[in-house]
């Protein structure tokens, strides 16, 4: 996949600053739509928003309906002009930029995709390059490359019309179109809001994978807290009336909600949500007592420690077969493959703690086996360790912000 | 303008519309119709007002397009009376019959109408008449020295003609020009325009056409100073006006008194009167009913 | 009834009625010439105006309501009102051509204008905003997004206008223009009902032909992407993998 | 016409009674035709709405009616239906069919399938579903059709003057004005036609507002995507 992304063509981002990513900064931005009404009464209004998004990071703007999150997004590409305040890209006020050039250097993806129904998939993806006057050959090469990047076969999908695509496919094309001119900034307004949960999760994973390679500055609007904490490097919570309630890393927002509103908004299950931010691989895992079939039972029994009072039986390649209760390893016999408790649940380093916990509870097990990509057992995760992590995190957060380089402005 | 409201009201009742075809009833009103152009309306209005002044109930159904509609209307009994031009009325039924003598025309028309719609009677005709006339502008008349229709024969192809669409098929128009004057309109530059209407007069005046068929009483002739060419071969029939009435209406009234009433009025309508009243309507834009009332009062027929 | 139909058919089939300046081909040609010129002039005025109003939404309420109310002005009255002016400008064409042409242009402007406006207005705002967001200039938004998406509606308006003009151009015969209306008006004047009805049938036939032709144009000009979207013939697409 | 004033106000004031009477007659004839047209097209529209092929044929036929020149239609009916309101009504009603049927069918078929499904699921009978769900939701399109149909009909009534003063409404002014080259009458006829059209149009707009209270909610959607 990585090899599929060509470097940004030099003409693509004429004034895009860094060329690959740019900082986005809101400085005291206020917007009201109806001068007659009080600002707080109008849905979509913004009240003195200050927010800085570092280059190459994903900032998720989250909040209830009418809190102004879409408004803030549309101010970046000047679909909406602020009543007061400034929006800076790489420190430059966007008011000073030509609006057309500005927009051509910002990708835009919306829930309804905004795909042009009268144009084929290829034509849709090539829309901005065409506006930028790229030659036809370069346009179609870029379109095909992008379709492949978002997981659509250009040969099969290129000549279709949007009406011939599924919801998920349309979203992929929408993302490909926004990426076409390799813009340093992407604005995404609930891009995965209209697809079913399974597709959404897959799209989210692919989105994160893409972002690892592309490192765009992304402003992402959603009303889904889970999506926000899953995708955001930074989460900005807006409350009704367009006021910034809190900004910080997902951990900070979940662990220390700045107000009752934020606490309510992120939900009573915010503890569980925090678990979803951490992956099994990030914890120091316990080494289990392992044994191969045929090993003498006595030597195995001695390896067992208190925290995981079982023996993990693995095959010759180190892949788990099952667990054995050391007490049942009788006398001087050897370890056999029969009579083992299945080695469930099996976790990977990528599994989130939340999923791991859920799997443990479902399996009614106190521990799960963690395997690497080849399926070899690398350790075990116990419920106790999850609790330990929580205690440790609480102490760390009390000591101060996590220092991810994202000052909470505002 | 009473009849408007009455009929407007009637228009809102579909049922009434369907029953409009029935006739009869002891004190049933007389239904008077007319063609679309002002002179026919004017005469219909004159007869209507005289009848009203003498106790008859009148229902007006004026402005019925052209003769094909009015002829069908009186034959089917949808109207009882209409003013008719003796020559054209006769020509409508038999193109060969009309002559220059009004009495002959009346007799022939009566013969035909006796067999139409259960019998229709032609009452006494006016001394005045309104014939079709071929008319040119003064400058054209001077240029080609035109005084009578036969003067046109030699220069016919140099002129643009404004003629009614039916002219070519009408023996009194295309037929007369061809047979009596040797002018074959099929070979000429012709702009088809309704005769006697204002647009044809305006077209003549603005030089869109050079020769036009107008009506001899049309005020535009005097208004624009047109030259009416003499029908030197006497092709145009006598076009005196007479009311024609359905017999099934006449049997319900005192026929002699009814006839005398209208005959007395008709006797006063000279060509002068037609011209003078025409100016009132078509030039001074007075309403037909008011012009009729004023004239009837002046003549002492109504108070 | 039957006799009448036979009369009309024999009138239509009579060879003499198919030649000369009063023949059906010549009259049909005049009819089409007038209709095409009027439609073309109406297009030149109404399409740009409708697109502009639809795109900017400026004065749309006024313009569209005015256009709709113009339907209440009879074409015949338009001719009559235009006549004094046109006669004084040009005695010849001012009588037979300009009044009917003006009436037909006005007749055609209304549906074209209303549909051009409606077509553009009804383009999904999301799409227009998406186009703006990717840096389309206003004229690019109009030309590349609004116009192609509005094409079916715009051509629908042109189609209605064309049919109305062809059916109504018969009025020209009242003020001496040719066209198939000649047969109709002459038929009434001469009490030749076969000629009258032949005229009616020819005009109606021409109008239906116009309808069919423009329906085809409409289909051809509509992007296949829109046709698929509209007919719902989209293949039941499955999520990839 | 040149030597006459464009508008002879004295004549206008002299004929206010007449203008009022003819306008009323004009309006009545137009509304009668539209009402008859609505009754017919409603019946036809409801029958064909769920049968797309039949609907296509019916709309095609009503389109053919539309192509018959109006003068001919009025003139041709005189021998059959006489000098009656019916003669004026038949062509006027026929001309409303194309637009009305098209809009009624579009309105009825345009109701969202999930709404219909919900109604069915709640136990609506087909008749109740039609009367309480489909027709109310089709009102905006039906009224849109009625607006165009009535304004066009108001324009067409003038042509009915060919069958006599009693049927042409304001068309009689236009005809007289043409015959006598009296521009005032033509302008009065045309202007009053437009005024009647405005009146009817506004009436329909108000009617639609009253009939569809749900569509009057203030539009508050500022953001997209539910934010």
mmCIF file of C-alpha atoms in Angstrom, chain D residues 61 67 90 118 129 146 179 222-223:
data_model
loop_
_atom_site.group_PDB
_atom_site.id
_atom_site.type_symbol
_atom_site.label_atom_id
_atom_site.label_comp_id
_atom_site.label_asym_id
_atom_site.label_seq_id
_atom_site.Cartn_x
_atom_site.Cartn_y
_atom_site.Cartn_z
ATOM 1 C CA UNK D 61 -52.752 10.495 -24.533
ATOM 2 C CA UNK D 67 -51.292 19.341 -29.080
ATOM 3 C CA UNK D 90 -64.558 20.445 -22.889
ATOM 4 C CA UNK D 118 -45.260 1.869 7.955
ATOM 5 C CA UNK D 129 -53.773 4.875 3.289
ATOM 6 C CA UNK D 146 -53.236 23.138 -10.177
ATOM 7 C CA UNK D 179 -61.406 44.031 -34.816
ATOM 8 C CA UNK D 222 -27.828 24.877 9.269
ATOM 9 C CA UNK D 223 -25.373 22.088 9.541
#
